[in-house]
Coordinates of C-alpha atoms and ligand atoms in Angstrom, one line a residue:
M299 CA 27.5 3.4 -1.2
Q300 CA 27.8 3.8 -5.0
I301 CA 25.0 3.4 -7.5
L302 CA 26.2 1.7 -10.6
G303 CA 23.0 1.1 -12.6
E304 CA 23.0 -2.6 -11.8
M305 CA 20.2 -5.1 -10.9
L306 CA 20.6 -7.2 -7.9
I307 CA 20.2 -11.0 -8.3
G308 CA 20.9 -12.9 -5.2
S309 CA 24.4 -11.9 -4.2
A310 CA 25.3 -10.6 -7.7
S311 CA 24.9 -7.2 -9.3
I312 CA 24.6 -7.2 -13.0
K313 CA 23.8 -4.8 -15.8
G314 CA 20.8 -5.5 -17.9
K315 CA 20.8 -5.7 -21.7
K316 CA 17.2 -4.6 -22.5
A317 CA 15.8 -1.0 -23.2
P318 CA 17.3 1.4 -20.5
I319 CA 15.3 3.7 -18.3
Q320 CA 16.8 6.8 -16.7
A321 CA 15.4 8.9 -13.9
V322 CA 14.3 12.6 -14.4
N323 CA 14.5 15.1 -11.7
P324 CA 10.9 16.3 -11.8
A325 CA 11.8 19.7 -10.3
T326 CA 14.1 20.7 -13.1
G327 CA 13.5 18.1 -15.9
E328 CA 17.3 17.1 -15.7
L329 CA 18.1 13.5 -16.6
L330 CA 19.9 11.8 -13.7
E331 CA 22.9 9.3 -14.1
P332 CA 23.3 6.4 -14.3
V333 CA 21.4 4.7 -17.0
Y334 CA 19.5 1.5 -15.9
A335 CA 19.3 -1.1 -18.7
G336 CA 16.2 -3.5 -18.2
G337 CA 16.3 -7.0 -17.3
S338 CA 15.2 -9.9 -19.7
Q339 CA 13.7 -13.3 -19.3
A340 CA 17.0 -14.6 -18.4
E341 CA 17.4 -12.4 -15.3
V342 CA 13.9 -13.0 -14.3
D343 CA 14.5 -16.8 -14.5
Q344 CA 17.8 -16.4 -12.5
A345 CA 16.1 -14.3 -9.7
C346 CA 13.1 -16.8 -9.6
E347 CA 15.1 -20.0 -9.5
L348 CA 17.3 -18.5 -6.6
A349 CA 14.1 -17.5 -4.8
A350 CA 12.6 -20.9 -5.2
A351 CA 15.9 -22.5 -4.0
A352 CA 15.9 -20.2 -0.9
F353 CA 12.3 -20.7 0.0
D354 CA 12.2 -23.9 2.1
I355 CA 15.3 -22.7 4.1
Y356 CA 14.2 -19.0 4.6
R357 CA 10.6 -19.9 5.6
E358 CA 12.0 -22.1 8.4
T359 CA 14.4 -19.7 9.8
L360 CA 14.1 -19.4 13.6
P361 CA 11.9 -16.4 14.8
E362 CA 14.8 -14.5 16.3
A363 CA 17.1 -15.0 13.1
R364 CA 14.4 -13.6 10.8
A365 CA 13.5 -10.8 13.2
A366 CA 17.1 -9.9 13.5
F367 CA 17.4 -9.9 9.7
L368 CA 14.4 -7.5 9.4
E369 CA 16.2 -5.2 12.0
E370 CA 19.5 -5.4 10.1
I371 CA 17.7 -4.3 6.9
A372 CA 16.4 -1.2 8.9
D373 CA 20.1 -0.5 10.2
Q374 CA 21.6 -0.9 6.7
I375 CA 19.1 1.5 5.2
L376 CA 19.9 4.1 8.0
A377 CA 23.6 3.4 7.3
L378 CA 23.1 4.8 3.7
G379 CA 22.9 8.1 5.5
D380 CA 22.2 11.3 3.5
D381 CA 23.2 9.7 0.1
L382 CA 19.8 8.0 0.2
I383 CA 17.9 11.2 1.1
V384 CA 19.7 13.3 -1.5
R385 CA 19.2 10.7 -4.4
A386 CA 15.4 10.3 -3.3
M387 CA 14.9 14.1 -3.4
A388 CA 16.4 14.4 -6.9
E389 CA 14.3 11.4 -8.2
S390 CA 11.0 12.3 -6.6
G391 CA 10.9 16.1 -6.1
L392 CA 9.8 15.4 -2.6
P393 CA 11.3 17.6 0.2
R394 CA 14.0 16.5 2.6
M395 CA 11.8 16.5 5.7
R396 CA 9.2 14.3 4.1
L397 CA 11.7 11.8 2.9
E398 CA 13.5 11.7 6.3
G399 CA 10.1 11.0 7.9
E400 CA 9.5 8.3 5.4
R401 CA 12.8 6.7 6.0
G402 CA 11.8 6.6 9.7
R403 CA 8.5 5.0 8.8
T404 CA 10.3 2.5 6.6
M405 CA 12.7 1.5 9.4
G406 CA 9.7 1.5 11.9
Q407 CA 7.8 -0.9 9.7
L408 CA 10.7 -3.3 9.4
R409 CA 11.2 -3.3 13.3
M410 CA 7.3 -3.7 13.8
F411 CA 7.5 -6.8 11.6
A412 CA 10.5 -8.1 13.6
G413 CA 8.1 -7.9 16.6
V414 CA 5.3 -9.7 14.8
V415 CA 7.8 -12.5 13.9
R416 CA 9.1 -12.7 17.6
S417 CA 5.5 -13.0 18.8
G418 CA 4.6 -15.8 16.4
N419 CA 0.9 -14.9 16.7
Y420 CA 0.8 -14.7 12.8
L421 CA 1.3 -18.4 12.8
D422 CA -2.3 -18.7 14.3
V423 CA -1.6 -22.3 15.7
R424 CA -4.7 -24.4 16.6
I425 CA -4.4 -27.8 18.0
D426 CA -7.4 -30.1 18.3
P427 CA -6.0 -33.2 20.3
A428 CA -7.0 -36.7 19.2
M429 CA -10.2 -38.1 20.7
P430 CA -9.6 -41.9 20.2
D431 CA -12.7 -42.8 22.3
R432 CA -15.2 -40.4 20.7
A433 CA -18.4 -42.1 19.6
P434 CA -19.6 -42.8 17.0
L435 CA -16.3 -41.9 15.4
P436 CA -12.9 -41.2 16.9
R437 CA -11.3 -37.8 16.0
A438 CA -7.6 -37.7 14.6
D439 CA -5.0 -35.3 16.2
L440 CA -5.2 -32.1 14.0
R441 CA -2.8 -29.2 14.2
L442 CA -2.9 -26.0 12.1
R443 CA -0.2 -23.5 11.5
N444 CA 0.3 -20.9 8.9
I445 CA 3.2 -21.3 6.5
A446 CA 4.6 -18.8 3.9
L447 CA 3.1 -18.6 0.6
G448 CA 6.3 -18.7 -1.6
P449 CA 8.4 -16.2 -3.6
V450 CA 6.7 -12.8 -3.8
A451 CA 6.9 -10.2 -6.6
V452 CA 6.8 -6.6 -5.3
F453 CA 6.2 -3.6 -7.4
G454 CA 7.5 -0.4 -5.7
A455 CA 5.2 2.6 -5.6
S456 CA 6.2 5.9 -7.2
N457 CA 4.5 8.1 -4.2
F458 CA 6.5 6.4 -1.4
P459 CA 10.0 5.8 -2.8
L460 CA 11.1 4.4 0.7
A461 CA 8.1 3.3 2.6
F462 CA 6.2 1.6 -0.3
S463 CA 9.1 0.6 -2.4
V464 CA 12.1 -1.6 -2.4
G465 CA 12.3 -2.0 1.3
G466 CA 8.7 -0.9 2.1
G467 CA 5.7 -2.4 3.6
D468 CA 5.1 -5.2 0.9
T469 CA 8.7 -6.3 1.2
A470 CA 8.7 -6.1 4.9
S471 CA 5.6 -8.1 5.4
A472 CA 6.4 -10.8 2.8
L473 CA 9.9 -11.3 4.2
A474 CA 8.4 -11.4 7.8
G475 CA 6.0 -14.1 6.6
G476 CA 8.9 -16.2 5.3
C477 CA 8.7 -15.3 1.7
P478 CA 11.6 -14.5 -0.6
V479 CA 11.0 -11.3 -2.5
I480 CA 11.8 -10.1 -6.0
V481 CA 11.2 -6.4 -6.5
K482 CA 10.4 -4.9 -9.8
A483 CA 11.9 -1.4 -9.1
H484 CA 9.7 1.6 -10.0
S485 CA 11.3 3.4 -13.0
A486 CA 10.8 6.7 -11.5
H487 CA 13.4 6.2 -8.7
P488 CA 16.0 3.7 -9.9
G489 CA 18.9 5.1 -7.9
T490 CA 17.0 5.2 -4.7
S491 CA 15.9 1.6 -5.4
E492 CA 19.5 0.4 -6.0
L493 CA 20.8 2.1 -2.8
V494 CA 18.0 0.3 -0.7
G495 CA 18.3 -2.9 -2.7
R496 CA 22.1 -3.1 -1.9
A497 CA 21.4 -2.5 1.8
I498 CA 19.0 -5.4 1.7
Q499 CA 21.6 -7.4 -0.2
A500 CA 24.1 -6.6 2.5
A501 CA 21.7 -7.6 5.3
V502 CA 21.0 -10.9 3.5
A503 CA 24.7 -11.6 3.6
K504 CA 25.5 -10.4 7.1
C505 CA 22.6 -12.4 8.5
G506 CA 23.4 -15.5 6.6
M507 CA 20.2 -15.7 4.9
P508 CA 20.0 -17.9 1.7
E509 CA 21.1 -16.0 -1.4
G510 CA 17.7 -16.0 -3.3
T511 CA 16.0 -14.2 -0.2
F512 CA 16.0 -11.0 -2.1
S513 CA 16.6 -9.8 -5.8
M514 CA 15.6 -6.7 -7.6
L515 CA 15.1 -6.1 -11.2
F516 CA 14.8 -3.0 -13.4
G517 CA 12.9 -2.5 -16.7
S518 CA 9.4 -1.8 -18.1
G519 CA 6.4 -3.2 -16.1
R520 CA 4.9 -4.5 -19.3
D521 CA 8.1 -6.4 -20.1
V522 CA 10.0 -7.5 -17.0
G523 CA 7.1 -6.9 -14.7
A524 CA 4.7 -9.0 -16.6
T525 CA 7.3 -11.8 -17.1
L526 CA 8.0 -11.8 -13.4
V527 CA 4.3 -12.2 -12.5
A528 CA 3.9 -14.9 -15.1
H529 CA 6.8 -16.9 -13.7
P530 CA 5.7 -20.2 -12.2
T531 CA 7.9 -20.0 -9.1
I532 CA 6.1 -16.5 -8.1
K533 CA 3.2 -17.3 -5.6
A534 CA 1.8 -13.7 -4.9
V535 CA 2.2 -10.2 -6.0
G536 CA 2.2 -6.9 -4.0
F537 CA 1.5 -3.7 -5.9
T538 CA 0.8 0.0 -5.3
G539 CA 0.0 2.2 -8.4
S540 CA -2.6 2.9 -11.1
R541 CA -5.9 1.1 -11.6
A542 CA -4.8 0.1 -15.2
G543 CA -1.4 -1.3 -14.0
G544 CA -2.9 -3.3 -11.0
T545 CA -5.7 -4.8 -13.2
A546 CA -3.2 -5.6 -16.0
L547 CA -1.3 -7.6 -13.3
M548 CA -4.5 -9.2 -11.9
T549 CA -5.3 -10.4 -15.4
I550 CA -1.8 -11.9 -16.1
A551 CA -2.0 -13.6 -12.6
A552 CA -5.5 -15.0 -13.2
N553 CA -4.6 -16.4 -16.6
R554 CA -1.6 -18.3 -15.4
P555 CA -1.8 -22.1 -15.4
E556 CA -1.7 -21.7 -11.6
P557 CA -3.4 -18.5 -10.7
I558 CA -1.9 -16.5 -7.9
P559 CA -3.2 -13.7 -5.7
V560 CA -2.4 -10.0 -6.6
Y561 CA -2.6 -7.6 -3.7
A562 CA -3.0 -4.4 -5.6
E563 CA -3.7 -1.0 -4.0
M564 CA -5.0 1.2 -6.9
S565 CA -7.6 3.9 -6.8
S566 CA -9.5 5.7 -4.1
I567 CA -11.2 9.1 -3.9
N568 CA -11.7 9.0 -0.1
P569 CA -15.1 10.8 0.4
V570 CA -15.4 13.2 3.3
F571 CA -19.0 13.7 4.6
L572 CA -19.7 17.0 6.3
M573 CA -22.5 16.4 8.5
P574 CA -24.8 19.5 9.2
N575 CA -24.1 20.2 12.8
A576 CA -20.5 19.9 12.5
L577 CA -20.6 22.2 9.4
A578 CA -22.6 24.8 11.2
A579 CA -20.4 24.9 14.4
R580 CA -16.9 24.3 12.9
G581 CA -17.2 25.1 9.1
E582 CA -14.1 27.4 9.2
A583 CA -11.8 24.9 11.1
I584 CA -12.9 22.1 8.9
A585 CA -12.3 24.0 5.7
K586 CA -8.8 24.9 6.9
G587 CA -8.0 21.2 7.9
F588 CA -9.5 20.0 4.7
V589 CA -7.3 22.2 2.5
G590 CA -4.2 21.2 4.6
S591 CA -4.9 17.6 3.8
L592 CA -5.9 18.0 0.2
A593 CA -2.6 20.0 -0.6
M594 CA -0.3 18.0 1.5
G595 CA 2.5 16.5 -0.6
A596 CA 0.8 17.8 -3.9
G597 CA -2.1 15.6 -3.1
Q598 CA -0.1 12.5 -4.2
F599 CA -1.4 10.2 -1.5
C600 CA -3.7 7.3 -2.1
T601 CA -5.8 8.7 0.9
N602 CA -6.1 12.2 -0.6
P603 CA -9.6 13.6 0.1
G604 CA -10.9 13.8 -3.5
L605 CA -14.6 14.1 -2.7
V606 CA -16.5 16.2 -0.2
I607 CA -20.2 15.6 0.4
A608 CA -22.5 18.2 2.2
V609 CA -26.0 19.5 2.3
E610 CA -26.5 22.8 0.6
G611 CA -27.0 25.9 2.6
E612 CA -25.2 28.7 4.6
G613 CA -22.8 26.2 6.3
L614 CA -21.5 24.8 3.1
D615 CA -21.4 28.2 1.3
H616 CA -19.2 29.4 4.3
F617 CA -17.0 26.2 4.0
L618 CA -16.4 26.9 0.3
Q619 CA -15.5 30.4 0.8
V620 CA -13.0 29.7 3.4
A621 CA -11.5 26.8 1.5
A622 CA -11.2 29.0 -1.6
T623 CA -9.3 31.6 0.4
E624 CA -7.1 28.9 2.0
L625 CA -6.3 27.5 -1.5
E626 CA -5.0 30.9 -2.8
A627 CA -2.1 30.5 -0.5
V628 CA -1.1 26.9 -1.6
A629 CA 2.0 27.1 -3.5
A630 CA 2.5 24.9 -6.7
Q631 CA 4.4 21.8 -5.7
T632 CA 6.6 19.5 -7.8
M633 CA 4.8 16.2 -8.7
L634 CA 6.6 12.9 -8.6
T635 CA 7.0 12.2 -12.4
P636 CA 6.1 14.0 -15.7
G637 CA 3.7 11.2 -16.4
I638 CA 1.7 11.8 -13.1
C639 CA 1.8 15.6 -13.6
D640 CA 0.4 15.1 -17.1
A641 CA -2.4 12.8 -16.0
Y642 CA -3.3 15.4 -13.3
S643 CA -3.5 18.3 -15.7
K644 CA -5.7 16.1 -17.9
G645 CA -7.9 15.2 -15.1
V646 CA -8.3 18.8 -14.0
D647 CA -8.9 19.9 -17.5
R648 CA -11.8 17.4 -17.7
L649 CA -13.3 18.9 -14.5
K650 CA -12.9 22.5 -15.8
S651 CA -14.6 21.7 -19.0
H652 CA -17.4 19.8 -17.5
T653 CA -20.7 21.5 -17.9
K654 CA -22.1 20.5 -14.6
V655 CA -19.0 21.3 -12.6
T656 CA -18.0 24.9 -11.3
Q657 CA -14.6 25.8 -9.9
V658 CA -14.6 27.0 -6.3
G659 CA -10.9 28.0 -6.0
E660 CA -7.3 27.3 -7.1
G661 CA -3.8 27.3 -5.6
Q662 CA -0.9 29.2 -7.1
A663 CA 0.3 28.3 -10.7
S664 CA 3.8 27.9 -11.7
T665 CA 5.7 27.7 -15.0
D666 CA 8.3 25.4 -13.5
P667 CA 8.3 21.9 -14.7
N668 CA 5.8 19.3 -13.3
R669 CA 4.1 21.6 -10.9
C670 CA 0.6 20.8 -9.4
Q671 CA -1.8 23.6 -9.0
A672 CA -4.3 22.7 -6.3
G673 CA -8.0 23.0 -7.2
L674 CA -11.5 22.7 -5.7
Y675 CA -14.6 22.2 -7.7
V676 CA -18.3 21.8 -7.0
T677 CA -21.3 19.9 -8.5
T678 CA -24.7 18.5 -7.4
A679 CA -25.5 15.0 -6.2
A680 CA -27.9 14.6 -9.1
D681 CA -25.1 15.6 -11.6
F682 CA -22.4 13.5 -9.8
M683 CA -24.3 10.1 -9.6
G684 CA -24.1 8.1 -12.7
D685 CA -21.3 10.2 -14.2
E686 CA -18.4 7.9 -14.2
E687 CA -16.0 10.6 -15.3
L688 CA -16.7 12.5 -12.1
C689 CA -16.1 9.4 -9.8
E690 CA -12.5 8.7 -11.2
E691 CA -9.5 9.5 -9.2
I692 CA -7.4 12.5 -10.1
F693 CA -4.1 11.8 -8.6
G694 CA -3.0 15.1 -7.1
A695 CA -4.4 18.1 -5.1
S696 CA -7.8 18.3 -6.6
S697 CA -11.1 17.8 -5.0
L698 CA -14.9 17.8 -5.8
V699 CA -17.6 19.0 -3.6
I700 CA -21.1 17.4 -3.9
R701 CA -24.0 19.6 -2.9
C702 CA -26.8 17.4 -1.6
A703 CA -30.5 18.6 -1.4
N704 CA -30.9 16.9 1.9
L705 CA -29.2 14.2 4.3
D706 CA -30.9 11.4 2.5
E707 CA -28.7 12.1 -0.5
F708 CA -25.6 11.4 1.6
K709 CA -26.7 7.7 1.6
T710 CA -27.6 7.7 -2.0
V711 CA -24.2 9.2 -3.0
A712 CA -22.4 6.8 -0.6
E713 CA -24.2 3.9 -2.3
S714 CA -23.2 5.1 -5.8
L715 CA -19.4 5.0 -4.9
E716 CA -16.8 2.4 -5.9
G717 CA -14.8 0.8 -3.1
Q718 CA -12.6 3.3 -1.1
L719 CA -9.6 3.0 1.1
T720 CA -11.2 5.5 3.5
A721 CA -14.5 7.4 4.4
T722 CA -14.5 10.3 6.7
L723 CA -17.3 11.9 8.9
Q724 CA -17.0 15.3 10.2
L725 CA -19.7 15.3 12.9
D726 CA -20.9 16.6 16.2
E727 CA -23.2 15.1 18.8
G728 CA -26.3 16.4 17.0
D729 CA -25.1 14.4 13.9
Y730 CA -25.0 11.0 15.6
A731 CA -28.4 9.8 14.4
A732 CA -27.8 10.7 10.8
A733 CA -24.2 9.2 11.1
R734 CA -25.5 5.9 12.4
A735 CA -27.8 5.5 9.4
L736 CA -24.8 6.1 7.1
V737 CA -22.2 3.7 8.7
P738 CA -23.5 0.6 7.4
T739 CA -23.1 1.9 3.8
L740 CA -19.6 3.2 4.6
E741 CA -18.6 -0.1 6.2
R742 CA -19.5 -1.8 2.8
R743 CA -17.6 0.7 0.8
A744 CA -14.4 1.4 2.6
G745 CA -11.5 -0.1 4.6
R746 CA -11.2 2.6 7.2
I747 CA -13.9 5.1 8.5
L748 CA -12.6 8.2 10.4
C749 CA -14.4 10.6 12.7
N750 CA -13.4 14.2 12.8
G751 CA -10.0 13.9 11.1
F752 CA -8.7 13.8 7.6
P753 CA -7.8 10.7 5.7
T754 CA -4.1 11.5 4.9
G755 CA -1.7 10.1 7.3
V756 CA -1.8 6.3 7.6
E757 CA -0.6 5.0 11.0
V758 CA 1.6 1.9 10.9
C759 CA 0.3 -0.2 13.8
Q760 CA -1.6 -3.3 14.7
A761 CA -5.1 -2.1 14.1
M762 CA -4.6 -0.2 10.7
V763 CA -6.6 -1.3 7.6
H764 CA -5.2 0.2 4.4
G765 CA -7.3 -1.7 2.1
G766 CA -10.9 -1.8 0.9
P767 CA -13.2 -3.2 -1.8
F768 CA -12.2 -2.9 -5.5
P769 CA -10.9 -0.7 -7.0
A770 CA -9.3 0.6 -3.7
T771 CA -7.7 -2.8 -3.7
S772 CA -7.9 -6.1 -5.5
D773 CA -8.9 -8.0 -2.3
A774 CA -11.0 -6.4 0.3
R775 CA -10.1 -8.8 2.9
T776 CA -6.5 -7.4 3.2
T777 CA -4.5 -4.5 4.4
S778 CA -1.1 -3.4 2.9
V779 CA -0.3 -1.2 6.0
G780 CA 0.1 -2.5 9.6
S781 CA 1.0 -5.8 11.0
G782 CA -2.1 -7.5 9.3
A783 CA -0.3 -7.1 6.1
I784 CA 1.7 -10.3 6.8
N785 CA -1.5 -12.3 6.4
R786 CA -1.5 -11.8 2.6
F787 CA 1.5 -13.9 2.3
L788 CA 0.6 -16.9 4.4
R789 CA -1.6 -20.0 4.0
P790 CA -2.9 -22.5 6.7
V791 CA -1.7 -26.1 6.6
C792 CA -3.2 -28.8 8.9
Y793 CA -1.2 -31.7 10.0
Q794 CA -3.1 -34.8 10.8
D795 CA -1.7 -37.4 13.1
F796 CA 1.8 -36.3 12.7
P797 CA 4.5 -38.0 14.9
A798 CA 6.1 -35.5 17.2
E799 CA 9.3 -36.3 15.6
L800 CA 8.2 -34.7 12.3
M801 CA 6.2 -31.7 13.8
A802 CA 7.5 -28.2 13.5
D803 CA 8.2 -26.4 16.7
A804 CA 5.1 -24.2 16.4
I805 CA 2.7 -27.3 16.9
Q806 CA 4.8 -29.3 19.4
D807 CA 2.9 -30.1 22.6
S808 CA 5.7 -28.6 24.7
N809 CA 5.3 -25.2 22.9
P810 CA 9.0 -24.5 22.5
L811 CA 8.4 -21.2 20.8
A812 CA 6.2 -20.0 23.8
L813 CA 3.3 -19.0 21.1
R814 CA -0.1 -18.0 21.9
R815 CA -2.2 -21.0 20.7
L816 CA -5.8 -22.3 20.6
V817 CA -5.7 -25.7 22.0
D818 CA -8.8 -27.7 22.1
G819 CA -10.8 -24.5 21.6
Q820 CA -9.1 -22.8 24.6
N821 CA -6.6 -20.0 24.5
E822 CA -3.2 -21.4 25.6
L823 CA -1.2 -18.4 26.8
A824 CA 2.5 -18.6 26.3
Ligands
NAP194 P1 1.7 2.7 -12.5 O1 1.8 3.2 -13.8 O2 0.6 1.8 -12.3 O3 3.1 2.0 -12.3 C1 3.4 1.3 -11.1 C2 4.3 0.1 -11.4 O4 3.6 -0.9 -12.2 C3 5.5 0.4 -12.2 O5 6.6 -0.4 -11.9 C4 5.1 0.1 -13.7 O6 6.2 -0.2 -14.5 C5 4.2 -1.2 -13.4 N1 3.3 -1.3 -14.5 C6 2.4 -0.2 -14.8 N2 1.5 -0.7 -15.8 C7 1.8 -2.1 -16.0 C8 1.4 -3.1 -16.8 N3 0.5 -2.9 -17.6 N4 1.9 -4.3 -16.8 C9 3.0 -4.5 -15.9 N5 3.5 -3.7 -15.0 C10 2.9 -2.3 -15.1 O7 1.8 3.9 -11.4 P2 2.6 5.1 -11.2 O8 3.6 5.3 -12.3 O9 3.2 5.2 -9.9 O10 1.6 6.3 -11.2 C11 0.7 6.4 -12.3 C12 -0.7 6.7 -11.7 O11 -1.1 5.7 -10.8 C13 -0.9 8.0 -11.1 O12 -1.3 9.0 -11.9 C14 -2.1 7.7 -10.1 O13 -3.4 7.8 -10.8 C15 -1.9 6.2 -9.8 N6 -1.2 6.1 -8.4 C16 -2.0 5.7 -7.4 C17 -1.6 5.4 -6.2 C18 -2.4 4.9 -5.0 O14 -1.9 4.8 -4.1 N7 -3.7 4.8 -5.3 C19 -0.1 5.5 -6.0 C20 0.7 5.9 -7.0 C21 0.0 6.1 -8.3 P3 7.0 0.9 -15.3 O15 8.2 1.0 -14.4 O16 7.2 0.4 -16.7 O17 6.2 2.2 -15.2

């Protein structure tokens, strides 16, 4: 499939007229063809009007048709073949194996959501039959089902050019819920975006979905992105990126005449607590596992372990020694964009020049463009707490170790943290009492709590929570990974005393969709 530098608006492909963007190969600094001229208000209006026109038809497509559509998108993405992988490698600097794995994850997500649609559980149907003889007042017939929220604006993420971009988790969950999607493509990987966008466009046509089910715009976030979020037809936003970008979109959405939800996944430093017994028994293995997690993908994961908390003593000293040795072998890796590399270098320089921070070890340096040199630093709990600079995410392979005077300081440090995507406990049986005391704080701070693992590597499944209190996300009640992600794009409607002739299939007495429903307070199994 060719890439032509065009936006996709419904079934059309058109060139923009606003300021152009051009991808850079971060490994070499080379500019990549073609140039992508940005969209204007006219293209935003066109895409939004098509999405609004598609909404009532698309959201009532039969489960089998919508599931087959999601599977067709997965097939079309696979059919792009090696062209997709080669372009994504050039635009992101990520290695082939990682991108092939990410393509598999992208297709897996789409297929998982096809299963979610077929099961119909997301409709959460509840039926409270009429009680005409109830005293003192009769009860009406009340039936609830979830419906789709409306057209959704999706902002692709730079660090997952496939799995969290044009055809990624936000798009898959919104389409599964019955919402048309308009993607604001990430400026770092426009060619990858165009290829995937065209695959989705082909799936829309092949499956006979309404034209406005999917569109994709290029251009600056502050221009086309902001215009899209402000557009009255848009009813929700999915975003992964910086805290500054996410909060800017939250402000735009909150100040609209009709405010809308923004589901932004932004910033997390993912604390790892090394409990004393585990550290004493397995300090070396934990240090090796930790450095592997820290350095993976140049640390460009939202779940990168950016903070380690441990009680000072021999165990911690040994951990730091092993981690420093492991780090020496970590090669400098290409970062996703010059901007991300620059932000990483500035963050590391801030740590290095901080009077209360000491460097533990560093990875290999490189003079090639946009390389990340991994680093590990240490400070004390007393110096860490209250120092906002030390709590900020440094996106990349850098982590800060907090020396605590005693176990009580674990809780004080945990209480001082902002919301997190994850919190990790490295623990042995002798640590259970201390861990039990810490868990309630971690539950209030994080969306996922792990024991004896590392936070990188997010399983796409039914039970996953990839969310957490602000600033990890803008809405702590939600997840952006896993089947629960669909709930962000739904809302409940109650139908009171509806004639059967007007009822949707999901709430009919005969249960033609064979759904699992709650009828008169009892589970009705399909
Ligand atoms: P970003 O700068 O937030 O950009 C993400 C998307 O939002 C882009 O499409 C961008 O548009 C748009 N955008 C940014 N600011 C905006 C604004 N004020 N108004 C409207 N749209 C806006 O994120 P990034 O480029 O991917 O990475 C930059 C930093 O984000 C990293 O250094 C890191 O700190 C953080 N990050 C965090 C995660 C995470 O998972 N926690 C993931 C990736 C990045 P443009 O196309 O104009 O840039």
